[in-house]
mmCIF file of N, CA and C in Angstrom:
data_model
loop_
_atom_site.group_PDB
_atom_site.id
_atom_site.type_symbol
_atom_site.label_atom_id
_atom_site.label_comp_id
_atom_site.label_asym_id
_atom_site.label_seq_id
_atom_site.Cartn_x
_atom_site.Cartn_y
_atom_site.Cartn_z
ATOM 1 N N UNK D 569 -26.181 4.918 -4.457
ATOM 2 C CA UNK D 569 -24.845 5.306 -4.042
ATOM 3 C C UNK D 569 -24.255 6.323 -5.007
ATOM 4 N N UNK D 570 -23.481 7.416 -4.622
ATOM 5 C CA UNK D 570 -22.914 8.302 -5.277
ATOM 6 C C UNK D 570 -21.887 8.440 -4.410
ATOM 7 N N UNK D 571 -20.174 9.011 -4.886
ATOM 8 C CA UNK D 571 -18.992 9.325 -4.065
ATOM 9 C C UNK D 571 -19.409 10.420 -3.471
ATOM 10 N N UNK D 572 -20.483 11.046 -3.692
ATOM 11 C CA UNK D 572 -20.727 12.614 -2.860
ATOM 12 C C UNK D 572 -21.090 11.922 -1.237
ATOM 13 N N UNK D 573 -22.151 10.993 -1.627
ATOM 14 C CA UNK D 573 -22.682 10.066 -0.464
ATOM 15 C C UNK D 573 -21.898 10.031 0.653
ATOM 16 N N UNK D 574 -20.806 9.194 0.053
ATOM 17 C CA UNK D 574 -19.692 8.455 0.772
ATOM 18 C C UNK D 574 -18.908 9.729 1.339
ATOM 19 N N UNK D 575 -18.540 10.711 0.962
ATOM 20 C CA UNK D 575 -17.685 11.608 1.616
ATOM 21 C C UNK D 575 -18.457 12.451 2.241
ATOM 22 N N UNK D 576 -19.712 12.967 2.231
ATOM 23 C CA UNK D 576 -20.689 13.381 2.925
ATOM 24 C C UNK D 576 -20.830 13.477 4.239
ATOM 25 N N UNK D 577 -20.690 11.934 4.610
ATOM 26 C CA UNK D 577 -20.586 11.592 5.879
ATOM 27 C C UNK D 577 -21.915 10.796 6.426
ATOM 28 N N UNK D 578 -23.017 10.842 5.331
ATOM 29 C CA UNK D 578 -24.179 10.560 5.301
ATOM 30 C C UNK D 578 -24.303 9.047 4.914
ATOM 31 N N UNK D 579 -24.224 8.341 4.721
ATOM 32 C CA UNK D 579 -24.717 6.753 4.114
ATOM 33 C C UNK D 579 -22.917 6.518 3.670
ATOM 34 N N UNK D 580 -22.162 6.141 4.271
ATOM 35 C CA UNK D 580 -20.984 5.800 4.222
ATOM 36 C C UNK D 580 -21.048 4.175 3.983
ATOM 37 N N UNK D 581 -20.243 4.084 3.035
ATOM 38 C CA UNK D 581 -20.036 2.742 2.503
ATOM 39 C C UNK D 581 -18.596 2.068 2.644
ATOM 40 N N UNK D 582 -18.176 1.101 3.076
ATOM 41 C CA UNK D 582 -16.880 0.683 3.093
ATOM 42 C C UNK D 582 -16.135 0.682 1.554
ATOM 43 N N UNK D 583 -15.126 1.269 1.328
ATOM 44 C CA UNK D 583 -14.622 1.322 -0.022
ATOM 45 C C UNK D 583 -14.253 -0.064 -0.452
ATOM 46 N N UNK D 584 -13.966 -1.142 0.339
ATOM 47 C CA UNK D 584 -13.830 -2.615 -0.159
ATOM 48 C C UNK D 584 -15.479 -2.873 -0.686
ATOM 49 N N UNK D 585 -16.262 -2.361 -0.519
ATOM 50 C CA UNK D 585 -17.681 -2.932 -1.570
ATOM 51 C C UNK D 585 -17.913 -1.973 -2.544
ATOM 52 N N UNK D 586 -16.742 -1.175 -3.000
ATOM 53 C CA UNK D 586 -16.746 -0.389 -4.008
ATOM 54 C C UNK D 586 -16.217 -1.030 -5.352
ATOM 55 N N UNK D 587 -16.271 -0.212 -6.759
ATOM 56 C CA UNK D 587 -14.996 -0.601 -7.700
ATOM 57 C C UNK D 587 -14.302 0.079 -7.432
ATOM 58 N N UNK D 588 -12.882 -0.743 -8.428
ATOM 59 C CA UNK D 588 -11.844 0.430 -7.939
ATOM 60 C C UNK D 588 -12.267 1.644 -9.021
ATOM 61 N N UNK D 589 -13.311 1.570 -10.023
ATOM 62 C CA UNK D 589 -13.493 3.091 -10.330
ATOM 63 C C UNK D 589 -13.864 3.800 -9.860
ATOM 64 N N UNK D 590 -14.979 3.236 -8.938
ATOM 65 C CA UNK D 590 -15.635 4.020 -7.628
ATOM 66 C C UNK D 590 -14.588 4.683 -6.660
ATOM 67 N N UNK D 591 -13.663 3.769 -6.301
ATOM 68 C CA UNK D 591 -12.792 4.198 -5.776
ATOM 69 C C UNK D 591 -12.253 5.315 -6.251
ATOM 70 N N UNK D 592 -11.935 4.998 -7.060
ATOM 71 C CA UNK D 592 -11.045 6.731 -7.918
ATOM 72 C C UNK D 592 -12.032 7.821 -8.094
ATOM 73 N N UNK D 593 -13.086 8.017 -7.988
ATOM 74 C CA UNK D 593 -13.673 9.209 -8.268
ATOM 75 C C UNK D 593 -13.781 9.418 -6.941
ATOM 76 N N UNK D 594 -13.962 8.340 -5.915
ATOM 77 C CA UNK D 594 -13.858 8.996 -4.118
ATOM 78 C C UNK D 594 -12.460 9.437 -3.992
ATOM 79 N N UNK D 595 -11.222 9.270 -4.901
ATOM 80 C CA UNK D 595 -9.781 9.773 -4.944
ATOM 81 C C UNK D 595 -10.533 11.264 -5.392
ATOM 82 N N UNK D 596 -10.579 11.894 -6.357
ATOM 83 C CA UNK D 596 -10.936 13.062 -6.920
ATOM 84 C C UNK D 596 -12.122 13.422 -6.758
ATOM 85 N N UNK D 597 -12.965 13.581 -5.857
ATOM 86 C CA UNK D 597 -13.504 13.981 -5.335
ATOM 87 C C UNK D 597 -12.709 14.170 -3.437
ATOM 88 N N UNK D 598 -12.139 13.637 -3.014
ATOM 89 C CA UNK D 598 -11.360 14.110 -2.022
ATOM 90 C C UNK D 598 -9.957 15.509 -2.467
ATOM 91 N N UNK D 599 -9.903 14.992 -3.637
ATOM 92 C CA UNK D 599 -9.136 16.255 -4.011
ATOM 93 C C UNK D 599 -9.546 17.495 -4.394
ATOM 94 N N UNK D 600 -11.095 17.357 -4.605
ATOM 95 C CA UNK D 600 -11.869 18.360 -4.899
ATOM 96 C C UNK D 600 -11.979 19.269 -3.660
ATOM 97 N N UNK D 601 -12.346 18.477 -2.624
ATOM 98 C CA UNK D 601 -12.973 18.334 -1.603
ATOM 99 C C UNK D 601 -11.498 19.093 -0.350
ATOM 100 N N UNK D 602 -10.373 19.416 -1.123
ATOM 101 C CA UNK D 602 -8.972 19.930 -0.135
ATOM 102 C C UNK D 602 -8.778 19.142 0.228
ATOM 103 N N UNK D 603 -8.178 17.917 0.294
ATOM 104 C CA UNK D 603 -8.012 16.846 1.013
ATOM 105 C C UNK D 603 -6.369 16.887 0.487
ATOM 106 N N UNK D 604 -5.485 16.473 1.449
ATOM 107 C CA UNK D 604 -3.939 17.069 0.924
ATOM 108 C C UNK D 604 -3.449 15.038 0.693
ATOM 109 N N UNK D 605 -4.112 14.448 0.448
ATOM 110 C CA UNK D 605 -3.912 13.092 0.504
ATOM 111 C C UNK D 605 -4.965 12.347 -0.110
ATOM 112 N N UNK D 606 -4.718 11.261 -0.912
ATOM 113 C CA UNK D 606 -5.694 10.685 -1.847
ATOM 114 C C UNK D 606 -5.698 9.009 -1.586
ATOM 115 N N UNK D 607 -4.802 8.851 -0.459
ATOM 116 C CA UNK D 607 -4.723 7.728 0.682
ATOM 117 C C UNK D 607 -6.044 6.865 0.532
ATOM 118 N N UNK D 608 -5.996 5.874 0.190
ATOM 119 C CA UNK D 608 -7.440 5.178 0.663
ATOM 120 C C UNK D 608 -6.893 3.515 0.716
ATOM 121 N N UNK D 609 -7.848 2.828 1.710
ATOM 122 C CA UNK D 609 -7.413 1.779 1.506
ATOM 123 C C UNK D 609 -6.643 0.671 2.793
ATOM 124 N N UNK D 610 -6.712 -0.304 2.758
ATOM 125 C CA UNK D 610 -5.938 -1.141 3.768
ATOM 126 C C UNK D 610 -4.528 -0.584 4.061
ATOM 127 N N UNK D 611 -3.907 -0.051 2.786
ATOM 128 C CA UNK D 611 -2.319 -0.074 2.231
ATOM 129 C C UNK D 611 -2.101 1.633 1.901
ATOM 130 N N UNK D 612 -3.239 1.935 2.095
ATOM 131 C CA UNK D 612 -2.833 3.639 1.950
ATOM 132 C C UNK D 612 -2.632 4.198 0.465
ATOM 133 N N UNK D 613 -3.266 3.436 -0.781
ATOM 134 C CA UNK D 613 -3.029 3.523 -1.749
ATOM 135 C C UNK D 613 -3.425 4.933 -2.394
ATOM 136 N N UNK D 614 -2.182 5.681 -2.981
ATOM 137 C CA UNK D 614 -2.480 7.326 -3.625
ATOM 138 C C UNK D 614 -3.427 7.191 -4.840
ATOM 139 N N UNK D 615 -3.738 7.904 -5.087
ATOM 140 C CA UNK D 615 -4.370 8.008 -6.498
ATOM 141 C C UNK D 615 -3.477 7.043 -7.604
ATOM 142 N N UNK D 616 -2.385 8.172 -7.379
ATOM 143 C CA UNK D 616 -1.678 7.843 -8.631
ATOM 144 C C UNK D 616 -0.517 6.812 -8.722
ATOM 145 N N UNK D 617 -0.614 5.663 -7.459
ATOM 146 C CA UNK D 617 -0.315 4.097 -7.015
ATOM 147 C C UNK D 617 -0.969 3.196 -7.721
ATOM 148 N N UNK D 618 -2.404 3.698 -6.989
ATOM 149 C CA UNK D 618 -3.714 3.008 -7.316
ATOM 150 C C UNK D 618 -3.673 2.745 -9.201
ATOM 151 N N UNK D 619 -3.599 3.692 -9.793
ATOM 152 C CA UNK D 619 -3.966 3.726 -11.092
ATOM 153 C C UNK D 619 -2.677 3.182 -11.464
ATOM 154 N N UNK D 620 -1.857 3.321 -11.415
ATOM 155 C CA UNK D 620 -0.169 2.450 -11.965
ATOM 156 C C UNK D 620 -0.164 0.703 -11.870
ATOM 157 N N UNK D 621 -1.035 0.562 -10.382
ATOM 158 C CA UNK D 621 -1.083 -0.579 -10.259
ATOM 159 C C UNK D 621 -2.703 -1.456 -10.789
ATOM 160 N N UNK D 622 -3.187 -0.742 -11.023
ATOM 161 C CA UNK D 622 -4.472 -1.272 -11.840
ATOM 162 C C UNK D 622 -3.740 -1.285 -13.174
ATOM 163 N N UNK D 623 -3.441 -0.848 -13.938
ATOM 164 C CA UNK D 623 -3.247 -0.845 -15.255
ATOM 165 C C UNK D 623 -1.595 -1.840 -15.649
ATOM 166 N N UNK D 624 -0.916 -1.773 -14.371
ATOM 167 C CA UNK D 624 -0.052 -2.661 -14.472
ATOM 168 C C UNK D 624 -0.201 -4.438 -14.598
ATOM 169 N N UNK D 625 -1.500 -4.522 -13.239
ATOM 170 C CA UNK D 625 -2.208 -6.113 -13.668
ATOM 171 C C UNK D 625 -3.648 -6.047 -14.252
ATOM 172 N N UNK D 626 -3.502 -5.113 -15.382
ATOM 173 C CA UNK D 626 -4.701 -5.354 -16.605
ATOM 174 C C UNK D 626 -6.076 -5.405 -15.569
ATOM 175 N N UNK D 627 -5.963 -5.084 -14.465
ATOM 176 C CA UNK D 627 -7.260 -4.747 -14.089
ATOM 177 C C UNK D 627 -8.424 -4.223 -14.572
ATOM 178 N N UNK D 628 -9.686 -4.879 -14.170
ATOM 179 C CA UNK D 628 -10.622 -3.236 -14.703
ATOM 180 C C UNK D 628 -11.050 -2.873 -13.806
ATOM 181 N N UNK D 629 -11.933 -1.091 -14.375
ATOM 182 C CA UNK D 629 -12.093 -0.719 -13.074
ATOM 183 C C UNK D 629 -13.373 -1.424 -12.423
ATOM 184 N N UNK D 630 -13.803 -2.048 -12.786
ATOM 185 C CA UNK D 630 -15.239 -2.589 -12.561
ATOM 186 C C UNK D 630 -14.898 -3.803 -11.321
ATOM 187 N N UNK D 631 -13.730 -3.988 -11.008
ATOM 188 C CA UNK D 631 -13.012 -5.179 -10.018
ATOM 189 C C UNK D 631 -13.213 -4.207 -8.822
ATOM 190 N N UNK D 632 -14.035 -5.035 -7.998
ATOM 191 C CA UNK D 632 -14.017 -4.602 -6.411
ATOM 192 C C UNK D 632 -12.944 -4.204 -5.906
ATOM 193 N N UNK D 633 -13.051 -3.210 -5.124
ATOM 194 C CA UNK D 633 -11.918 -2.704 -3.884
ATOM 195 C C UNK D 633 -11.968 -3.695 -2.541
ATOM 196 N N UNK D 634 -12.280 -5.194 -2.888
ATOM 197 C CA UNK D 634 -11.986 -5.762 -1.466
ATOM 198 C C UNK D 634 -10.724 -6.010 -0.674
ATOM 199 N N UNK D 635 -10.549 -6.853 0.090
ATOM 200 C CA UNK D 635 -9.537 -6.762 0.879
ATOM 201 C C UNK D 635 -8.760 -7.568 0.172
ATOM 202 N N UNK D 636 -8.979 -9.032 -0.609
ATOM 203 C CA UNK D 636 -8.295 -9.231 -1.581
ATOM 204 C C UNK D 636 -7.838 -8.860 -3.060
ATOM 205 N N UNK D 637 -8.342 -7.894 -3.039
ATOM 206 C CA UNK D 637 -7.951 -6.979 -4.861
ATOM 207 C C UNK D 637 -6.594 -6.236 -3.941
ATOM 208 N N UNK D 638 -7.002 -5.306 -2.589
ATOM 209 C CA UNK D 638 -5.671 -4.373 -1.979
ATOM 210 C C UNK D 638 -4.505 -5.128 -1.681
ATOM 211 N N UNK D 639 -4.814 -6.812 -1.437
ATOM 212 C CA UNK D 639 -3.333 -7.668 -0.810
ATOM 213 C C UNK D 639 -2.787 -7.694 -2.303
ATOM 214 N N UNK D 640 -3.560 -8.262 -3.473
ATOM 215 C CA UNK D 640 -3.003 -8.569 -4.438
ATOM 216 C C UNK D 640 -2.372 -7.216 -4.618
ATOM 217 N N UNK D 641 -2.650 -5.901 -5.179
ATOM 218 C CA UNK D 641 -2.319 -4.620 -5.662
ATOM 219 C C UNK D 641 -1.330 -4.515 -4.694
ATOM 220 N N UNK D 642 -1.296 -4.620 -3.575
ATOM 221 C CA UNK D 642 -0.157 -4.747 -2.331
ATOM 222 C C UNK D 642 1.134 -5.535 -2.847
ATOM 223 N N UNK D 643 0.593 -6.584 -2.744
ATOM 224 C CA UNK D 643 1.814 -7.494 -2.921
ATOM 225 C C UNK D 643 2.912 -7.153 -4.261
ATOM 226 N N UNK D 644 1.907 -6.602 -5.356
ATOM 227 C CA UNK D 644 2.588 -5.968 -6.714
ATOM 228 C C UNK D 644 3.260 -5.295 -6.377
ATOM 229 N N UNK D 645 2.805 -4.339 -5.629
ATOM 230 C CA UNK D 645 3.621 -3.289 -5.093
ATOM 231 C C UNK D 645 5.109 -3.296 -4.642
ATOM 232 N N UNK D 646 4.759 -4.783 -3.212
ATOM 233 C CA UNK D 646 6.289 -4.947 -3.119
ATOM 234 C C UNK D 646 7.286 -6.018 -3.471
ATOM 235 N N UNK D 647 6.748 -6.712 -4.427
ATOM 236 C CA UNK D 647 7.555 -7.543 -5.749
ATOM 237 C C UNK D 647 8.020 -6.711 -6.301
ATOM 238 N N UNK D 648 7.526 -5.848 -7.327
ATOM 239 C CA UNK D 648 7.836 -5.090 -8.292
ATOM 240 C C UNK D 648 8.919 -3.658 -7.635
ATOM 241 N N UNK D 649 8.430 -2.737 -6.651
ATOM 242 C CA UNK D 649 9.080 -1.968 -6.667
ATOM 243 C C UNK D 649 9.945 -1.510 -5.437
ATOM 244 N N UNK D 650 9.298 -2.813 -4.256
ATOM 245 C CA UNK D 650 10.023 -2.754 -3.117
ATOM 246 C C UNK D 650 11.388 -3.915 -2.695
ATOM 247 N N UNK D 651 11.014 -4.832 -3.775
ATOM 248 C CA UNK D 651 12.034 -5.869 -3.943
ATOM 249 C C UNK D 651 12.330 -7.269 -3.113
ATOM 250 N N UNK D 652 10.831 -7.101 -2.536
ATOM 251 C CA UNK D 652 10.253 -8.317 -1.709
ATOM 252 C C UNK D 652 11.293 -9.326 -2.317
ATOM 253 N N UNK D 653 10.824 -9.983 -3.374
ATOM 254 C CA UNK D 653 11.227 -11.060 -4.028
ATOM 255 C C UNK D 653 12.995 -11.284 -3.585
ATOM 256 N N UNK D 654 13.847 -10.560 -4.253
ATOM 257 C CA UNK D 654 14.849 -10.193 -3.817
ATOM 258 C C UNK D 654 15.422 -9.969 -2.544
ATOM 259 N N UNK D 655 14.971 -9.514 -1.699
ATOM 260 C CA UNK D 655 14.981 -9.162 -0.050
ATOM 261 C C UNK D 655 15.163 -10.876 0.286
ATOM 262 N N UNK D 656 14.039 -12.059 0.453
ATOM 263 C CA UNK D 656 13.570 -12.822 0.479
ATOM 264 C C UNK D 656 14.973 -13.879 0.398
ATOM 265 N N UNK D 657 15.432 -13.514 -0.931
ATOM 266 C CA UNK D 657 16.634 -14.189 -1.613
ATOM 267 C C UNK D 657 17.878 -14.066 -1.127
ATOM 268 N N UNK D 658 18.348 -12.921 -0.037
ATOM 269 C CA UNK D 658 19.095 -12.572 0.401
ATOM 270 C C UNK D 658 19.848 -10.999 -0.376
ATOM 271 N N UNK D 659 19.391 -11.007 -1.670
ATOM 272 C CA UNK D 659 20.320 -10.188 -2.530
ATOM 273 C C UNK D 659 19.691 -8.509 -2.273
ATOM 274 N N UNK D 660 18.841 -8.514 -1.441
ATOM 275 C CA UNK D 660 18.309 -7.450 -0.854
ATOM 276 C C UNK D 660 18.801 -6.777 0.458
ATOM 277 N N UNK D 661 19.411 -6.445 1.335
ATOM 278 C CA UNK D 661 19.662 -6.193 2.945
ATOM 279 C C UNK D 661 18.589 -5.671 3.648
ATOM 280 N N UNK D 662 18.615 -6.494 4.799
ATOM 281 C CA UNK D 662 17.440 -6.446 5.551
ATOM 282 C C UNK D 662 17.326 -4.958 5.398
ATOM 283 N N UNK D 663 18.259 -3.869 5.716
ATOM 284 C CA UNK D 663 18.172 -2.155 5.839
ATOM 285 C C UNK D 663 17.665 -1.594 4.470
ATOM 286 N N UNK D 664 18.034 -2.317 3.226
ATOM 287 C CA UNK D 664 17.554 -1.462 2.585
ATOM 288 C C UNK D 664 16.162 -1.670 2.148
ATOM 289 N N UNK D 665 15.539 -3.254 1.862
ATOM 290 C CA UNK D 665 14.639 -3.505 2.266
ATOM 291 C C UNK D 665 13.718 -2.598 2.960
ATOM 292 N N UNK D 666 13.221 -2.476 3.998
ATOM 293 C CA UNK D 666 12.815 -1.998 5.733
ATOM 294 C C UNK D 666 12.665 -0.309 4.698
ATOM 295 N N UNK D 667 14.162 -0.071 4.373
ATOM 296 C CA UNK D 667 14.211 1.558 3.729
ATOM 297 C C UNK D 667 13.231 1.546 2.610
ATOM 298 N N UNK D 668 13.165 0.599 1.716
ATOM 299 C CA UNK D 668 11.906 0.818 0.783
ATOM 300 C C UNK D 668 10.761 0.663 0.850
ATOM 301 N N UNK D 669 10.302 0.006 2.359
ATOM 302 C CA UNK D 669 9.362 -0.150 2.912
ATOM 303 C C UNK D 669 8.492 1.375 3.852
ATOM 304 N N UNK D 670 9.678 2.085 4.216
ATOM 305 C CA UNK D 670 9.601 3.173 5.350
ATOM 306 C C UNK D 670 8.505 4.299 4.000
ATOM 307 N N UNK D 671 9.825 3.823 2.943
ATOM 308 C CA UNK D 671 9.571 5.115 1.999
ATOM 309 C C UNK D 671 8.171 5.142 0.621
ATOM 310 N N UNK D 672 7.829 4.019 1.327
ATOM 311 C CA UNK D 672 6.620 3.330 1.062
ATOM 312 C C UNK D 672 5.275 3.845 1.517
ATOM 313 N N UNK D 673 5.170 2.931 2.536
ATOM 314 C CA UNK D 673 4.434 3.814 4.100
ATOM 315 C C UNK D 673 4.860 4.507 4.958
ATOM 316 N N UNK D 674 3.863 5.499 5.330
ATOM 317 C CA UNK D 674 4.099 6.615 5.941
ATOM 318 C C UNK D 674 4.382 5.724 7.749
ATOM 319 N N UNK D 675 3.729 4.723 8.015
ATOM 320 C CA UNK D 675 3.309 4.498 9.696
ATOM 321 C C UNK D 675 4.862 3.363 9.607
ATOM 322 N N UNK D 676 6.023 2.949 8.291
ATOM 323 C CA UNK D 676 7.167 1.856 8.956
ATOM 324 C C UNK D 676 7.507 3.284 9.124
ATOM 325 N N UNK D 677 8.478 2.430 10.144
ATOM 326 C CA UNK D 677 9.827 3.111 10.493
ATOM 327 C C UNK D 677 10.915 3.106 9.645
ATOM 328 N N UNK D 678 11.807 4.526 9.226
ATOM 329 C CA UNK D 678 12.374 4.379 8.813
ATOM 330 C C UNK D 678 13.897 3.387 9.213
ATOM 331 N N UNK D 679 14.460 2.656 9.316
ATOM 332 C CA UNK D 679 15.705 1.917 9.809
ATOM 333 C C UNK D 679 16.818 3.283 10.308
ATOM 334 N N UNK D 680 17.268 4.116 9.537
ATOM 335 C CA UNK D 680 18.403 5.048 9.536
ATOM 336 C C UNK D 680 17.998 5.981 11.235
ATOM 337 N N UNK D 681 16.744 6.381 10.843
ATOM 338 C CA UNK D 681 16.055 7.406 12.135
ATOM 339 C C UNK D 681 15.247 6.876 13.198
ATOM 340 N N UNK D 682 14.240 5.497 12.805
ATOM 341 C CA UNK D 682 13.006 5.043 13.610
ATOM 342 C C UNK D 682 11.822 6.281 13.568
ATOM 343 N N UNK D 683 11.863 6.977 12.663
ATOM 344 C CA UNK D 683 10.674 7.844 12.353
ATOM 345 C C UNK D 683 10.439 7.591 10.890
ATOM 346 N N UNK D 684 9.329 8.552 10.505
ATOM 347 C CA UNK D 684 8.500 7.839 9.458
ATOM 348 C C UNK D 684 9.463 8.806 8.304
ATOM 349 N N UNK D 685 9.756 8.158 7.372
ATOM 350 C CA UNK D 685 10.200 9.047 6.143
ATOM 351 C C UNK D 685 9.454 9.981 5.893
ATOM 352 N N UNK D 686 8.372 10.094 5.722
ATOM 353 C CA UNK D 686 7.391 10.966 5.371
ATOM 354 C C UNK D 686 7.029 12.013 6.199
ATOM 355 N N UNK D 687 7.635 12.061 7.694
ATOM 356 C CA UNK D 687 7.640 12.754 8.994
ATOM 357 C C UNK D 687 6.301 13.071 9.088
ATOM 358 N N UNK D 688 5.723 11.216 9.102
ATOM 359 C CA UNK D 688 4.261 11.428 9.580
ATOM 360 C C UNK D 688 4.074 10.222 11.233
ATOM 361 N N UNK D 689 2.691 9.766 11.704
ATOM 362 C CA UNK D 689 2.830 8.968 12.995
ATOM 363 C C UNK D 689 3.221 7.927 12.116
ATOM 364 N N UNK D 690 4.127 6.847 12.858
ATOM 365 C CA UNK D 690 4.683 5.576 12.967
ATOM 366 C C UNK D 690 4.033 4.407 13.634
ATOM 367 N N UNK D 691 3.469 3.715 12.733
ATOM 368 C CA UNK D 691 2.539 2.839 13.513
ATOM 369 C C UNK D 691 3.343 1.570 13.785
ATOM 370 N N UNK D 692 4.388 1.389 13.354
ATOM 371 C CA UNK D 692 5.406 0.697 14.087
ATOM 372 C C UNK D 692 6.521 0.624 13.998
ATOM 373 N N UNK D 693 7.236 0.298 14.773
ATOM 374 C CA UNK D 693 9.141 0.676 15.178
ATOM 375 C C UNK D 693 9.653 -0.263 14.887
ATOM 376 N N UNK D 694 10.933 -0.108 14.932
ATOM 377 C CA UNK D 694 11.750 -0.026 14.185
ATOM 378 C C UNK D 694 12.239 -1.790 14.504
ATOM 379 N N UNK D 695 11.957 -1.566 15.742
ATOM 380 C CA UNK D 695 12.099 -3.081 16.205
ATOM 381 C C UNK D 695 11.046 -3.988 16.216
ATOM 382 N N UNK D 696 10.050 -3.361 15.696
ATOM 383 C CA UNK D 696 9.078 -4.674 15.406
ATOM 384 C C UNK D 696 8.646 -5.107 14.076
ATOM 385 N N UNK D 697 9.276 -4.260 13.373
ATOM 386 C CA UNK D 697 9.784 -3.930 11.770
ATOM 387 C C UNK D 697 10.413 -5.227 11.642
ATOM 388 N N UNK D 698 11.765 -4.933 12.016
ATOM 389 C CA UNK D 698 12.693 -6.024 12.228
ATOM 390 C C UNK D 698 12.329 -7.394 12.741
ATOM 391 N N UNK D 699 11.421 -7.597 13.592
ATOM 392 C CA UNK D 699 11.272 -9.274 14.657
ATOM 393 C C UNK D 699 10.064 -9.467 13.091
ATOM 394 N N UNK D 700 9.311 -8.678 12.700
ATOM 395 C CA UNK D 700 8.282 -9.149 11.292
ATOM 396 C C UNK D 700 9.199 -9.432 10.226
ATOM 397 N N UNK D 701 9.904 -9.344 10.011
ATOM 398 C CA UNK D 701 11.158 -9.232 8.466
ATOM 399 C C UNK D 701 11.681 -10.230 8.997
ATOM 400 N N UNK D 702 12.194 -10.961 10.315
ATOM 401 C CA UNK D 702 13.168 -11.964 10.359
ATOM 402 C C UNK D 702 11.944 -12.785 10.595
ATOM 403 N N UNK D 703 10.736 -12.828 11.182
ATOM 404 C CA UNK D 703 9.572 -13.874 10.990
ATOM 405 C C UNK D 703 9.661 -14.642 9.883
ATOM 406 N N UNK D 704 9.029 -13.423 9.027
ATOM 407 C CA UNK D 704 9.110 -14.042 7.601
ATOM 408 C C UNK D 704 9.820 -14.863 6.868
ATOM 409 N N UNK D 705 11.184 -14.558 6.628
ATOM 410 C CA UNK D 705 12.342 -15.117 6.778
ATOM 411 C C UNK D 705 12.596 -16.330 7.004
ATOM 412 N N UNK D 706 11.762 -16.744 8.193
ATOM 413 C CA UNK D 706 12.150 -17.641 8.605
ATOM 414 C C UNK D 706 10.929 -19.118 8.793
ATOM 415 N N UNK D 707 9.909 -17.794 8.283
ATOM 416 C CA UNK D 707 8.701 -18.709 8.025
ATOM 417 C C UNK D 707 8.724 -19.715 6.928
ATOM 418 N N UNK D 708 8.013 -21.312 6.592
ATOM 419 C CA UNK D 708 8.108 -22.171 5.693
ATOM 420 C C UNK D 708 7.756 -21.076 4.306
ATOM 421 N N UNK D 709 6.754 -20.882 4.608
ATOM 422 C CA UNK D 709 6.148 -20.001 3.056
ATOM 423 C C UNK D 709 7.189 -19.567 2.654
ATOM 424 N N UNK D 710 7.595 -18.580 2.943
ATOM 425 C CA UNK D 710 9.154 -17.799 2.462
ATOM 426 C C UNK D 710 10.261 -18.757 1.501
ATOM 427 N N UNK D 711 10.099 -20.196 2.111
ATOM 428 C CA UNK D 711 11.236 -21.273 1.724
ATOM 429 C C UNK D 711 10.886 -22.338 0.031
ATOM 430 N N UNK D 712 9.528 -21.631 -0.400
ATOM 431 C CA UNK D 712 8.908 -22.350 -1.568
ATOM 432 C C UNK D 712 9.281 -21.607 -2.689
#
């Protein structure tokens, strides 16, 4: 295996049976490569996400890119800078919430417009944004 491999198009490997160092050189090598986005991932993680949030939970790079390393690196994501935790608690509003979420990912909806902050496709609206946020909410897990 080599990242040339993988972007090749030739012997393609799922990046969850990668490391995440592997991962990052398939980041820069897509940037080599003109790629206007360094996106990879369940969660759409940038390069320079990816590396903030590895070094934030003492990761190494030698830790797989599976689907549970991206929920965990995910979930950091929106504890720490989307305010899950807080949202959760009430001391968050569902709108602004949803807004740090939009401005997050490119596919939420933004709340203010129902288009993507990023004025990219929207993989879901604005109202199903909302019926998932009051799920949660209202789900037991949420209540521990």
């Amino acid at each position: 295996y080599t990242p040339t491999k993988l972007l090749s198009g030739k012997s393609v490997q799922p990046l969850s049976s990668l490391t995440i160092g592997e991962v990052k050189q398939v980041q820069l090598l897509m940037l080599k490569n003109g790629s206007s986005s360094t996106a990879v991932g369940k969660y759409q993680f940038i390069r320079g996400t990816l590396n903030e949030l590895v070094t934030k939970l003492e990761m190494s790079d030698n830790v797989i890119f599976s689907a549970d390393t991206q929920d965990k690196l995910a979930m950091e994501k929106l504890i720490i800078y989307r305010k899950y935790d807080k949202w959760l608690n009430g001391k968050v509003s569902d709108h602004d919430f949803q807004k740090g979420l939009a401005k997050e990912w490119a596919s939420i909806a933004d709340p203010d417009t129902g288009k993507s902050y990023h004025h990219q496709h929207v993989g879901t609206s604005d109202g199903q944004i909302k019926s998932i946020m009051k799920s949660i909410k209202n789900s037991d897990c949420s209540q521990s």
